[in-house]
Coordinates of C-alpha atoms and ligand atoms in Angstrom, one line a residue:
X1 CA -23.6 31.9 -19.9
X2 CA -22.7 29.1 -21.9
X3 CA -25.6 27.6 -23.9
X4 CA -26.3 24.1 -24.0
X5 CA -25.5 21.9 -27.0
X6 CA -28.1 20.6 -29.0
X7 CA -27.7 18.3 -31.9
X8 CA -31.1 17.9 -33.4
X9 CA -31.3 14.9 -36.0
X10 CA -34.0 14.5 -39.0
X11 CA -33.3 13.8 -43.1
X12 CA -35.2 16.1 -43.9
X13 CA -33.9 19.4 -44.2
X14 CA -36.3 22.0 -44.0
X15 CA -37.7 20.1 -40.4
X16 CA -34.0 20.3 -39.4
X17 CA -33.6 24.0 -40.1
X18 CA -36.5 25.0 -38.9
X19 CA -35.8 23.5 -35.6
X20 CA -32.8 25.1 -35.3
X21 CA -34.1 29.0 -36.0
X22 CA -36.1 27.9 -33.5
X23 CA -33.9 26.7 -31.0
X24 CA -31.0 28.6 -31.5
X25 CA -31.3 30.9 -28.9
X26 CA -31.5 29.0 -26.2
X27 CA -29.2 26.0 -27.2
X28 CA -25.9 26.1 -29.3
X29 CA -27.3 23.7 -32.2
X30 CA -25.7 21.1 -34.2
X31 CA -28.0 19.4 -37.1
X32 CA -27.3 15.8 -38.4
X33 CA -28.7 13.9 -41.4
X34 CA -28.6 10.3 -40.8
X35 CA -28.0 8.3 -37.8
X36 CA -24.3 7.6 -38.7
X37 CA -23.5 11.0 -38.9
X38 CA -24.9 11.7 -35.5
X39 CA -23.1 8.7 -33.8
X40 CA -19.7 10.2 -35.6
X41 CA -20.5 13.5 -34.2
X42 CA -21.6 12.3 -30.6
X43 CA -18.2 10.3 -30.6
X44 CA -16.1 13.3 -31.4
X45 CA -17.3 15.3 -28.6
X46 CA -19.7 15.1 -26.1
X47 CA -23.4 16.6 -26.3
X48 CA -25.9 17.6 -23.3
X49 CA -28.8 17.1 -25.9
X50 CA -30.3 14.7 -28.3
X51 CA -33.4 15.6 -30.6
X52 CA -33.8 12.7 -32.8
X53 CA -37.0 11.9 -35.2
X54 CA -37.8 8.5 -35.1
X55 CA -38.0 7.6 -38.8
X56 CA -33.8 8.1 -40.0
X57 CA -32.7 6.1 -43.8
X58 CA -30.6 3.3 -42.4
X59 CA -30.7 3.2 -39.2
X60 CA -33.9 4.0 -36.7
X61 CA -34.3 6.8 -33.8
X62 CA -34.4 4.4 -31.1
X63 CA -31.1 2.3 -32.1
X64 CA -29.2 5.8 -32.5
X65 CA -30.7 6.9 -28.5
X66 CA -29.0 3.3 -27.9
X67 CA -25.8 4.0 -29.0
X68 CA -26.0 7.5 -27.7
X69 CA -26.7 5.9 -24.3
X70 CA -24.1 4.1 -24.1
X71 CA -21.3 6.6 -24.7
X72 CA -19.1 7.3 -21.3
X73 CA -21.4 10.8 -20.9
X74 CA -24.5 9.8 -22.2
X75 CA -26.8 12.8 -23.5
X76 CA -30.4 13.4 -22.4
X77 CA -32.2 11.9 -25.2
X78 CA -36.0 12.6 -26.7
X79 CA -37.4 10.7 -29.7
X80 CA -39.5 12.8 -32.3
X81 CA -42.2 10.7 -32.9
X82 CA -45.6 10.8 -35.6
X83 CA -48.7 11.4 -34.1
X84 CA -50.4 8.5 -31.8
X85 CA -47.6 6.2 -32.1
X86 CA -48.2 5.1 -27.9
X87 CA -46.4 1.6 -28.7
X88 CA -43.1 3.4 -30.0
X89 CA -42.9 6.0 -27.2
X90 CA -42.8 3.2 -24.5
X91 CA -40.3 1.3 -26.0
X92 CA -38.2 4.5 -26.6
X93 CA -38.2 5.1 -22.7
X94 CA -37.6 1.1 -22.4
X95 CA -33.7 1.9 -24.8
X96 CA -33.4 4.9 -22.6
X97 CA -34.7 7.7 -24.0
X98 CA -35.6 10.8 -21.5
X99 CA -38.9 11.8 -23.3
X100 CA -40.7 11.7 -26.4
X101 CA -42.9 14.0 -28.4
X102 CA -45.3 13.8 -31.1
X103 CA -43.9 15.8 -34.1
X104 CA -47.6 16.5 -35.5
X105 CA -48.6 18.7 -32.7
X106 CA -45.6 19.6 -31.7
X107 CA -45.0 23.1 -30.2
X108 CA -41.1 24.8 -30.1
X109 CA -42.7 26.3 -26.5
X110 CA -43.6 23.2 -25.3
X111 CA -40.4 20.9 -27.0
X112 CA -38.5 24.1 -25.1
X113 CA -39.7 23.3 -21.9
X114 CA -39.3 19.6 -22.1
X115 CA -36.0 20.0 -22.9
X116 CA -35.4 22.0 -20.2
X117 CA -37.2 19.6 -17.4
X118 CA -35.2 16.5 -18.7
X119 CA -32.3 18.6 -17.8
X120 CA -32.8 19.9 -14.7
X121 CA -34.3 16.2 -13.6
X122 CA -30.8 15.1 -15.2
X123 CA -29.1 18.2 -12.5
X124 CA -31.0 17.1 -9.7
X125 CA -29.7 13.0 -10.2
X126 CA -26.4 14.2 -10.3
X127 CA -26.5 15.8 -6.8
X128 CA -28.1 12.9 -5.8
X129 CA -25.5 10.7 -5.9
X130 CA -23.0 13.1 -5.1
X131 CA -25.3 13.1 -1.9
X132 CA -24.9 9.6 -1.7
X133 CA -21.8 9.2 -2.3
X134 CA -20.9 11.6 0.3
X135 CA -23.1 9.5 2.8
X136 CA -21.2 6.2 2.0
X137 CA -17.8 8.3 2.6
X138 CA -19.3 8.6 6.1
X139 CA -20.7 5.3 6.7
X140 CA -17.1 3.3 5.4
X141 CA -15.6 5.5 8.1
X142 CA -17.8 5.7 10.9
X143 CA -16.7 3.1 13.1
X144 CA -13.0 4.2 13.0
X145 CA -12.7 6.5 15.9
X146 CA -10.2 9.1 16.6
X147 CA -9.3 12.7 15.6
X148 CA -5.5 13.0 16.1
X149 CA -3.4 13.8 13.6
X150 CA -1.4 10.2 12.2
X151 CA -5.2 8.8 12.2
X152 CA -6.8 12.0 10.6
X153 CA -3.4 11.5 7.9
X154 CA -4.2 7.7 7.8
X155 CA -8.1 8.4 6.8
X156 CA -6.9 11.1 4.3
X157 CA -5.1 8.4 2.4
X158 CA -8.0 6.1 2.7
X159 CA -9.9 8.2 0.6
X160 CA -7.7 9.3 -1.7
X161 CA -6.7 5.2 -2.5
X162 CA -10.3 3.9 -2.2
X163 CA -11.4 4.4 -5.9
X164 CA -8.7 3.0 -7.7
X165 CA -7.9 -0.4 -7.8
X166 CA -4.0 -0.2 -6.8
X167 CA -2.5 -2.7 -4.5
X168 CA -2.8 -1.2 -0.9
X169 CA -0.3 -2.6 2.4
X170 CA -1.3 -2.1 5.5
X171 CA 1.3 -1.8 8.3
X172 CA 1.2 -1.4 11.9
X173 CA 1.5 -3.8 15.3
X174 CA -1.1 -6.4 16.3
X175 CA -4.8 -4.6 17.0
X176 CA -3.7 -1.0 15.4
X177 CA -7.0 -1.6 13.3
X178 CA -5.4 -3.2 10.1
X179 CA -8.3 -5.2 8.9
X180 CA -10.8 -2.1 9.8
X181 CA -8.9 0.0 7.4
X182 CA -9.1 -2.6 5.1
X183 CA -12.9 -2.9 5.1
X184 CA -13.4 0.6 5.0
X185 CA -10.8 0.7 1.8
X186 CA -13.4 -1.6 0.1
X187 CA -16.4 -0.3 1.5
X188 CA -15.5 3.5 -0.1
X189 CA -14.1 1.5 -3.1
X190 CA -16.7 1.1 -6.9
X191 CA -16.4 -2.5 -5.8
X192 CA -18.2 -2.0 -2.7
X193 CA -21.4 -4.2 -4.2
X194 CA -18.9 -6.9 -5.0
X195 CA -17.4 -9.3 -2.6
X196 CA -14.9 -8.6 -0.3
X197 CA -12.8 -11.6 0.8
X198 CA -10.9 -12.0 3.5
X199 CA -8.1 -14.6 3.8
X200 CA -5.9 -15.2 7.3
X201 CA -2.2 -16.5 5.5
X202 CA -1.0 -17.0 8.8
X203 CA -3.7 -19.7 9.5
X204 CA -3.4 -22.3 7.0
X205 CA -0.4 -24.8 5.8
X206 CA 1.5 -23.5 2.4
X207 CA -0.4 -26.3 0.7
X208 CA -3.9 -25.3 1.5
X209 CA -3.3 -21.8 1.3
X210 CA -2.6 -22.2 -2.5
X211 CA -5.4 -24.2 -3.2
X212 CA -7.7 -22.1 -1.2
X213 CA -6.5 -19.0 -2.7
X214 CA -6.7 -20.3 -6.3
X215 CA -8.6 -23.0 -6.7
X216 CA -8.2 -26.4 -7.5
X217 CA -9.4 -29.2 -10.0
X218 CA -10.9 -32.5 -9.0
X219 CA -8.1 -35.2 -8.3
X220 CA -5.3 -32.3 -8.1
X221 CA -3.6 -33.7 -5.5
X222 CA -4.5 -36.8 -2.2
X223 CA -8.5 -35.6 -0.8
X224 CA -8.8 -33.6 -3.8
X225 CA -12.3 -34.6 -4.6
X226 CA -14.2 -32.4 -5.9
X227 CA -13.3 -29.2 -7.7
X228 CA -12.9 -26.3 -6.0
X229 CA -13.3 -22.3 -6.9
X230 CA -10.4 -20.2 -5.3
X231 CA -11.2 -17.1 -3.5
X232 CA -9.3 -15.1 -6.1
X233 CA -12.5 -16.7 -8.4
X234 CA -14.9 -15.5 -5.5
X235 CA -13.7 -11.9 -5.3
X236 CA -14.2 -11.4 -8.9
X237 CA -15.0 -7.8 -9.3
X238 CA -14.4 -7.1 -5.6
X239 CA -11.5 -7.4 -3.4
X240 CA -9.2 -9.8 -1.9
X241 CA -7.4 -9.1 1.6
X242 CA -4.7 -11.1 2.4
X243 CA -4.1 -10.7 6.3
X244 CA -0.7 -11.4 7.4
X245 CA 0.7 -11.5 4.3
X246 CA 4.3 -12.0 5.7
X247 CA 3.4 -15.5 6.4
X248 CA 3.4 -16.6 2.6
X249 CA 5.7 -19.2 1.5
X250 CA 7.8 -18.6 -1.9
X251 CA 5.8 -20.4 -4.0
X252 CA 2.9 -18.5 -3.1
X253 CA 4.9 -15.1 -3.7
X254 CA 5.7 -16.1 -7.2
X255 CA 2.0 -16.8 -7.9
X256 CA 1.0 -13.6 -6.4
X257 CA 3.3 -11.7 -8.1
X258 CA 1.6 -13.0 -11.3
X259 CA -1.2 -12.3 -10.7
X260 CA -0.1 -8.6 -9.7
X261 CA 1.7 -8.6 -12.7
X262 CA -0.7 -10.0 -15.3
X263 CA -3.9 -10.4 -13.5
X264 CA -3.5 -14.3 -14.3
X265 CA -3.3 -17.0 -12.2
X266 CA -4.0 -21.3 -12.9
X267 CA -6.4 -23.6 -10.0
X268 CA -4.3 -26.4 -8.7
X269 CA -3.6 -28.8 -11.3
X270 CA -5.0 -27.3 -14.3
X271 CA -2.7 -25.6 -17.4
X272 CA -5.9 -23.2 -17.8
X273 CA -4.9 -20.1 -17.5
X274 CA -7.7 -17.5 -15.7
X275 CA -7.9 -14.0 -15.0
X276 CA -9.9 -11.8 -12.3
X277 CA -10.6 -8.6 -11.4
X278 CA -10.1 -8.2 -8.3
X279 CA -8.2 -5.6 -6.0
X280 CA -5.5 -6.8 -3.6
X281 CA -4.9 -5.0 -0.4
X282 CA -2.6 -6.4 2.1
X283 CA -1.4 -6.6 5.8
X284 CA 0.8 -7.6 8.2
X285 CA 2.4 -6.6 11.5
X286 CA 5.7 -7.9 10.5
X287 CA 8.8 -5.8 9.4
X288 CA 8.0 -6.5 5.8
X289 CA 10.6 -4.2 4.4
X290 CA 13.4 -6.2 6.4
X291 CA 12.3 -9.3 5.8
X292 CA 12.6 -8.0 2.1
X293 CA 16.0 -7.1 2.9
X294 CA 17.1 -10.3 4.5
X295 CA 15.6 -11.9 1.3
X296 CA 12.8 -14.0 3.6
X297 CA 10.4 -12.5 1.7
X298 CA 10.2 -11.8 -2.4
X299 CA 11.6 -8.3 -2.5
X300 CA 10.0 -7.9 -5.9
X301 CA 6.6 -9.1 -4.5
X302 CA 6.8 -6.0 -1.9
X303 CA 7.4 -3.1 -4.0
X304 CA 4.2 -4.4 -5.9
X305 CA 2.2 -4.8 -3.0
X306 CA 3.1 -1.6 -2.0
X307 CA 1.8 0.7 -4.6
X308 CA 0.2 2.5 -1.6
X309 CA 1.5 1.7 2.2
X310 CA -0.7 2.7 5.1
X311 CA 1.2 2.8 8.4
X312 CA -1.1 2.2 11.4
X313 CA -0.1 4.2 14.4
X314 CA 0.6 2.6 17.7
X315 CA -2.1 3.8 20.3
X316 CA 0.6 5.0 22.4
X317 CA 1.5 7.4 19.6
X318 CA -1.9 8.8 19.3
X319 CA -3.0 9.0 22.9
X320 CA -5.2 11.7 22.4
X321 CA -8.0 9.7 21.0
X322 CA -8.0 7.6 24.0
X323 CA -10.4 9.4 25.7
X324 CA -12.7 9.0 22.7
X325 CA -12.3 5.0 22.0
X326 CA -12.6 3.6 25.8
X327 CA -15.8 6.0 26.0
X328 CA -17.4 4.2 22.8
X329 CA -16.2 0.9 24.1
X330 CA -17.6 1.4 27.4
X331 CA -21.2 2.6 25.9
X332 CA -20.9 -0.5 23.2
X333 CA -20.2 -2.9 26.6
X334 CA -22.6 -1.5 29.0
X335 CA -25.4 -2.1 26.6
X336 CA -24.2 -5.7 26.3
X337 CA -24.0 -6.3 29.5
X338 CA -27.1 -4.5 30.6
X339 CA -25.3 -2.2 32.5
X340 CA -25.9 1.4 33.3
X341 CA -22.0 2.8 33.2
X342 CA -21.8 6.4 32.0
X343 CA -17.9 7.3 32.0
X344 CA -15.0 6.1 33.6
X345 CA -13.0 8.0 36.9
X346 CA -10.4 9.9 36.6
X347 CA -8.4 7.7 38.2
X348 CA -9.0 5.0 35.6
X349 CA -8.8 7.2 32.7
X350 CA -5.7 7.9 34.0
X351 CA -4.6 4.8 34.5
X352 CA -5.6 4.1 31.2
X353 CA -3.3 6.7 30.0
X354 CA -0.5 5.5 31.9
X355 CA -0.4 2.1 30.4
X356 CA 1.5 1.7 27.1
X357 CA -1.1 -1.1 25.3
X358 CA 1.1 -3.6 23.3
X359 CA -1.4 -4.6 22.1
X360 CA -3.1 -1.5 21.0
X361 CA -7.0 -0.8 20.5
X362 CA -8.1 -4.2 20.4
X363 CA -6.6 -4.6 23.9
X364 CA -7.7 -1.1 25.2
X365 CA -11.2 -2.4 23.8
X366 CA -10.6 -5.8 26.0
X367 CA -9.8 -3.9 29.1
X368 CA -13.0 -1.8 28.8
X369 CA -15.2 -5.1 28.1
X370 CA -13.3 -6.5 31.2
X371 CA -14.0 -3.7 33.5
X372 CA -17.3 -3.1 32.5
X373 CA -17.5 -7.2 33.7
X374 CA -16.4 -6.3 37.0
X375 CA -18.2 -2.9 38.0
X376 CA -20.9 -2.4 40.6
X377 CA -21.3 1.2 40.1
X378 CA -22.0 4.0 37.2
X379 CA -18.4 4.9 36.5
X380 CA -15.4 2.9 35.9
X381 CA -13.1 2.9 38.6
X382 CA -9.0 2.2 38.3
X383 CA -9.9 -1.5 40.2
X384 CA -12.4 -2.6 37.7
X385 CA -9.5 -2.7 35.1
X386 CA -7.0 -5.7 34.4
X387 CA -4.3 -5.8 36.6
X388 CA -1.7 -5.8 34.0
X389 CA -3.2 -2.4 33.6
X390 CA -3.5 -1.6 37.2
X391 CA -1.7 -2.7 40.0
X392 CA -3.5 -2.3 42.9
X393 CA -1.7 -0.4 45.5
X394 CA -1.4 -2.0 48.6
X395 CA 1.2 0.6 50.1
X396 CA -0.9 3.5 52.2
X397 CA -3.5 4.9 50.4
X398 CA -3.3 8.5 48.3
X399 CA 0.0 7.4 47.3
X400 CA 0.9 9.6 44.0
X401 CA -0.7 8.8 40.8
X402 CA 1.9 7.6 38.3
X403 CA 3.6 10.1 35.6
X404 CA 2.8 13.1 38.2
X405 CA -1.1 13.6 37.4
X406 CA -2.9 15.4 39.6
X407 CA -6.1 13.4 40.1
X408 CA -8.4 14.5 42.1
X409 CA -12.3 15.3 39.9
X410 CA -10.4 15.5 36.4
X411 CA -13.1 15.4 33.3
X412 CA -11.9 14.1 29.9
X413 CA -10.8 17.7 29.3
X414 CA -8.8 17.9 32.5
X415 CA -6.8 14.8 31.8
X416 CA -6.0 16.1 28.0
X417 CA -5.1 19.4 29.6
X418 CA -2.7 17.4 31.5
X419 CA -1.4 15.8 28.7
X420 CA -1.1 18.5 27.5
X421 CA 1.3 19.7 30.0
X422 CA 3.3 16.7 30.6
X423 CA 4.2 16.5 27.0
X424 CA 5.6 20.4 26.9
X425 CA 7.1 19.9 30.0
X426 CA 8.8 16.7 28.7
X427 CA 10.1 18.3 25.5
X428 CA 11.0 21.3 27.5
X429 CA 8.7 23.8 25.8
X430 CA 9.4 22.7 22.6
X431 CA 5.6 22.3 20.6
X432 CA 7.1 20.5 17.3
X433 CA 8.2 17.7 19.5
X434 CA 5.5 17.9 22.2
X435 CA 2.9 17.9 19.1
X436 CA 4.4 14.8 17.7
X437 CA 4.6 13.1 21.4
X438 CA 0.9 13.7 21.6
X439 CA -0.2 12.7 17.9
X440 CA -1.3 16.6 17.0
X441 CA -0.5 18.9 14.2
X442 CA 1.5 21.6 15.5
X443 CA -1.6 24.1 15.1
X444 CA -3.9 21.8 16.7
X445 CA -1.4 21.9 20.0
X446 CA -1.6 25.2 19.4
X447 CA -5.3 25.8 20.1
X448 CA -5.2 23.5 22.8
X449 CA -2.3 25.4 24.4
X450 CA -4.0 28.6 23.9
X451 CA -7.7 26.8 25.3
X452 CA -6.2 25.4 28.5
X453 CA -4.2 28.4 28.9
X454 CA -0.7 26.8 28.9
X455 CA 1.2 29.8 26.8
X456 CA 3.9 30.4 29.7
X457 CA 5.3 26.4 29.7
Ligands
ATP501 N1 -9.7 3.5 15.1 C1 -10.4 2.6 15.7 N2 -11.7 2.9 16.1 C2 -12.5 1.9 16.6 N3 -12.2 0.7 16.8 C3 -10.9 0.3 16.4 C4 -10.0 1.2 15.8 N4 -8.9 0.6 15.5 C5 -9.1 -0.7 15.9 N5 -10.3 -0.9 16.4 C6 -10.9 -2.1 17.0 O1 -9.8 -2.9 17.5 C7 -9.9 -4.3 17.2 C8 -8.7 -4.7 16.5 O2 -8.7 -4.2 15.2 P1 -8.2 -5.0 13.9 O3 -8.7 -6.4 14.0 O4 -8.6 -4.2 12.7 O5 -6.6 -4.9 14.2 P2 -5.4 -5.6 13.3 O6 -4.5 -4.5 13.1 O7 -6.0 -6.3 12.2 O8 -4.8 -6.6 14.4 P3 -3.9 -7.9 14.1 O9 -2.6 -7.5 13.6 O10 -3.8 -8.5 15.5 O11 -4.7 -8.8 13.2 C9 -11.2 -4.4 16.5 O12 -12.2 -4.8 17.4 C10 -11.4 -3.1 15.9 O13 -12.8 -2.8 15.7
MG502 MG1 -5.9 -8.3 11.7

């Protein structure tokens, strides 16, 4: 087992070696002189332990535990104190020191054990907030819903991106979930204490837009009365999302690209040049790399907003987790509304299924708010959604359910079964392409396949 390091610090000598015969055996010991050779040797390499007396030439005990505590892996620190000094021992926990003992007295059994509590206490912090850091991982991602494949691939990234503080674009059509992700990226991010602010490009004229993203001073330009902080200013230390970035006129492009470039930007009329920290992701539902081609938007400007893309799957490619999103929209609506609705029919699920949702979740999540409107019983039926979702037959009833489902008493599991099948029969067999139709992995297909039974299609 690897012995901890130790690097005990006194001037004088015989207290030094006499600590370290003691200690030896249970710590791989180090022995400084002065405070300035500790803080040398506490540069050069990192320590788990710090035994410092109070009393060093030069510099004190309590200044070196300073310094020490502000390395990038701070040692557990303990002051060696005289006898009865109370005062100095509280203000050594006040500069951060982990414990203190009274040299006097002081027994190697006891100093032993201390030692060896500060660092278990210090073992026992560190899963801590591994624990809670964990638990936030969960709670950024929560409220996105779905299990198929482009969505698990999608979260994967979110993760992986979250910590640093590269640019991040967003991609996908209108209600995919683009400004969800984008909360969630700063919600897992280190700047999750810090603000995040949102800004909608698409909504305000050129002119405004630049003043409201960076500020602007007092008689600037006509109604500028006051000075204003941009939101740039107002994310310091957090992050900035720029929804429908696509929208920004050239101008605005240059700045950003600054400010990408140099972290730099000036408020309207003023030379002053500022800086912020802040983390830019992006988003927009428009063919950004096109426009970039066609030169209507700064092709520069996109391959530095694009240090990390995030394309957001249509819901019509990930079908699978339908199932899963209109059943947490119809619990999420039923409690608004006061309503006791527990699942939706087959029909209507499968109607549901049938439709192909231009305008993705946010309208699937319209649809269930509408239906739940218009039900008078516990489940969802086909006629209590929109009719641009459901065209009420009108022709002689049990006409054929669209796509070939079968209908009658299908359960959630039943109508991905079907799925299931349509898609292999569709792709005659073929489970790459059937896998990909259905937003799986290949292997998850293949458990379904092998669950429902479905080798011999
Ligand atoms: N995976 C998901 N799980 C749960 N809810 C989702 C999911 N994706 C989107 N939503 C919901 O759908 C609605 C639309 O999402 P959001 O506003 O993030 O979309 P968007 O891509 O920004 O759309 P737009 O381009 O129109 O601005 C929101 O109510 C959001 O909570
Ligand atoms: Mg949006």
């Amino acid at each position: 087992m690897i012995k901890p390091s130790l690097l005990i610090v006194d001037d004088e000598k015989p207290t030094r070696e006499g600590l370290r015969t003691a200690l030896e055996d249970h710590y791989d010991v180090y022995l400084a002189e002065s405070g300035a050779s500790a803080m040398e040797l506490l540069e050069k390499e990192s320590f788990d332990v710090l035994l410092t007396d109070f009393r060093l030439p030069n510099e004190d005990g309590l200044k070196l535990i300073a310094r020490a505590k502000s390395l990038s892996k701070p040692p557990i620190c303990i002051l060696m104190t005289a006898y009865g000094s109370e005062e100095l021992a509280v203000e050594a926990m006040k500069k951060g020191a982990d414990d203190y003992i009274a040299k006097g007295r002081m027994q190697i059994d006891e100093l032993d054990m201390r030692i060896a509590k500060a660092m278990r206490q210090r073992a026992l912090e560190a899963e801590n907030s591994a624990l809670r850091q964990q638990l936030n991982n969960r709670f950024g991602l929560e409220n996105i819903i779905g299990d198929s494949q482009p969505i698990k691939e999608v979260l994967d990234i979110v993760r992986q991106v979250a910590p640093s503080r590269a640019p991040v674009l967003i991609l996908g059509e209108t209600g995919t979930g683009k400004e969800l992700i984008a909360k969630a990226i700063h919600q897992l991010s280190p700047r999750s204490k810090q603000p995040l602010v949102t800004v909608h490009c698409a909504a305000l004229s050129p002119t405004i837009l630049e003043s409201e993203l960076f500020g602007h001073e007092k008689g600037a330009f006509t109604g500028a009365h006051e000075q204003r902080i941009g939101r740039f200013e107002k994310a310091q230390g957090g992050t900035l999302f720029l929804d429908e970035i696509g929208e920004i006129d050239a101008t605005l492009q240059i700045k950003l690209l600054r400010f990408l470039g140099e972290r730099t930007f000036e408020r309207v009329g003023s030379s002053k040049t500022l800086t912020a920290d802040v983390r830019l992701v992006a988003a927009t539902n428009r063919n950004l790399e096109e426009m970039a081609r066609l030169g209507t938007f700064r092709n520069d400007l996109f391959f530095r907003l694009r240090v990390v893309e995030i394309r957001l799957p249509a819901l019509r490619e990930r079908l699978t987790d339908l199932p899963l999103l209109s059943l947490s929209f119809l619990k999420e609506f039923s409690r608004e509304n006061g309503k006791a609705i527990s699942d939706f029919t087959p029909e209507a699920l499968e109607a549901l299924l049938a439709y192909s949702w231009p305008g993705n979740v946010r309208e699937l999540r319209t649809a269930v708010e509408h239906a739940v409107v218009f039900s008078r019983g516990d489940k969802i039926t086909a006629r209590d959604l929109p009719p641009t979702i459901y065209k009420k037959p009108n022709a002689s009833p049990g006409q054929p359910a669209p796509r070939g489902f079968k209908t009658d008493d299908l359960t959630v599991k039943e109508v991905e079964k079907q799925l299931v099948v349509r898609a292999l029969r569709e792709c005659a067999g073929n489970r790459t392409t059937a896998a990909k139709k259905l937003g799986l992995s290949r292997r998850t297909l293949h458990r379904k396949i092998h669950a429902y039974h479905l080798e011999n299609l």
